[in-house]
Every structure is written in structure tokens, then in C-alpha cells.
Coordinates of C-alpha atoms in Angstrom, one line a residue:
M1013 CA 0.0 0.0 0.0
T1014 CA 2.9 2.3 0.7
R1015 CA 4.3 1.9 -2.8
L1016 CA 0.9 2.7 -4.3
N1017 CA 0.7 5.9 -2.2
I1018 CA 4.2 6.9 -3.3
V1019 CA 3.3 6.3 -7.0
L1020 CA 0.0 8.2 -6.6
F1021 CA 1.8 11.1 -4.8
A1022 CA 4.5 11.3 -7.6
A1023 CA 1.7 11.3 -10.2
L1024 CA -0.1 14.0 -8.3
V1025 CA 3.1 16.2 -8.0
L1026 CA 3.9 15.6 -11.7
S1027 CA 0.4 16.5 -12.8
G1028 CA 0.5 19.6 -10.6
L1029 CA 3.8 20.7 -12.2
Y1030 CA 2.3 20.0 -15.6
L1031 CA -0.8 22.1 -14.8
V1032 CA 1.4 25.0 -13.6
R1033 CA 3.5 24.8 -16.8
V1034 CA 0.4 24.7 -19.0
S1035 CA -1.2 27.7 -17.1
Y1036 CA 2.0 29.7 -17.6
E1037 CA 2.1 28.9 -21.3
A1038 CA -1.6 29.9 -21.6
R1039 CA -1.0 33.2 -19.9
H1040 CA 2.1 33.8 -22.1
L1041 CA 0.2 33.1 -25.3
F1042 CA -2.7 35.3 -24.1
V1043 CA -0.3 38.2 -23.6
E1044 CA 1.1 37.6 -27.1
V1045 CA -2.4 37.6 -28.6
E1046 CA -3.1 40.9 -26.8
R1047 CA 0.1 42.4 -28.2
A1048 CA -0.7 41.3 -31.7
Q1049 CA -4.2 42.8 -31.5
V1050 CA -2.7 46.1 -30.3
E1051 CA -0.2 46.0 -33.2
E1052 CA -3.1 45.2 -35.6
R1053 CA -5.1 48.2 -34.4
A1054 CA -2.0 50.4 -34.8
L1055 CA -1.4 49.1 -38.3
E1056 CA -5.0 49.6 -39.3
T1057 CA -4.9 53.2 -38.0
Q1058 CA -1.7 53.8 -39.9
F1059 CA -3.2 52.3 -43.0
E1060 CA -6.3 54.5 -42.8
Q1061 CA -4.1 57.6 -42.4
L1062 CA -2.1 56.6 -45.4
Q1063 CA -5.3 56.1 -47.4
I1064 CA -6.4 59.6 -46.5
E1065 CA -3.1 61.0 -47.4
R1066 CA -3.1 59.2 -50.7
R1067 CA -6.6 60.6 -51.5
A1068 CA -5.4 64.1 -50.6
Q1069 CA -2.4 63.8 -52.8
A1070 CA -4.4 62.6 -55.8
T1071 CA -6.9 65.5 -55.9
P1072 CA -7.2 67.0 -59.4
L1073 CA -6.1 70.4 -58.2
R1074 CA -2.9 69.0 -56.6
V1075 CA -2.1 66.9 -59.7
E1076 CA -2.5 69.9 -61.9
K1077 CA -0.3 72.0 -59.5
V1078 CA 2.5 69.4 -59.5
A1079 CA 2.2 69.1 -63.3
R1080 CA 2.7 72.8 -63.7
E1081 CA 5.5 73.2 -61.2
K1082 CA 7.6 70.1 -61.3
L1083 CA 6.9 68.8 -64.8
Q1084 CA 6.7 72.3 -66.5
M1085 CA 3.4 71.3 -68.2
R1086 CA 0.9 73.8 -69.5
T1087 CA -2.6 73.6 -70.9
A1088 CA -3.0 73.0 -74.6
T1089 CA -4.1 76.0 -76.6
P1090 CA -4.3 76.5 -80.3
A1091 CA -1.2 78.7 -80.1
V1092 CA 0.9 75.8 -78.8
T1093 CA -0.7 73.0 -80.6
H1094 CA 1.2 71.4 -83.5
Y1095 CA -0.8 69.4 -86.0
A1096 CA 0.8 66.5 -87.8
T1097 CA -0.3 65.8 -91.3
Y1098 CA 0.0 62.7 -93.3
A1099 CA 0.5 63.0 -97.0
G1100 CA -1.6 59.9 -97.8
A1101 CA -4.4 61.2 -95.6
A1102 CA -5.4 63.9 -98.2
S1103 CA -6.0 61.3 -100.9
A1104 CA -7.7 58.8 -98.7
P1105 CA -11.0 60.8 -98.3
E1106 CA -11.1 61.4 -102.0
A1107 CA -10.6 57.8 -102.8
A1108 CA -13.3 56.8 -100.3
A1109 CA -15.7 59.3 -101.8
S1110 CA -15.1 58.2 -105.4
G1111 CA -15.3 54.6 -104.4
A1112 CA -18.6 55.2 -102.7
Q1113 CA -20.0 56.9 -105.8
G1114 CA -18.8 54.2 -108.1
E1115 CA -20.8 51.6 -106.2
R1116 CA -24.1 53.3 -106.7
P1117 CA -26.1 52.3 -109.8

């Protein structure tokens, strides 16, 4: 009977130690989950701020201002517009018109 008591006592001590270890790991994991959730909220806030900043940077007025200042762009007016002509383009409408008239009876 004494041996059985010693074996049961050892099992009780080992299970108690295992229970303490598992509780410690559970608390440690819970703290890690809380930290991850705090970091997630911080990243979501930062992402929302970046989205707002991106929308503010992409407004048409800002894009036009940057195009004028940094890229030296200007609005197109007839005074600065250059038209390219194609030599074959002048004969193409005439050929199409004569071809269209030739098909009629």
C-alpha cells in the first residue's frame, strides 16, 4: 500500500507541475495575442491615415499644380498645338468618296 501511495503522490506532483506549466504557457500566449491585437489596431490606424493622405495627394487640383510646377506642363491651346499631317491622308478621303460613288447604280 505504501508503494501505491508513493506512486500516486508522484503522479499528483507531476500532474500539478504540468498544470502550472500549461497555465504559464496559456498566460504567455494570451499576452502575445493581446500584443498582436494592439499592433493590428495600430497598423489599421496607420493604413487609414495613409489612405487619407493618398486621396489628398491625388486630388485633381494637386495633380495639376504638380504638373505645372515640377513637370513644367501647360494647358493645350491652339497657339501651342502642333498638328501633324500625313501625305496619304489627303488622298484617302477622295478615294473613299469616289469609291462610294462608283458603287451606286
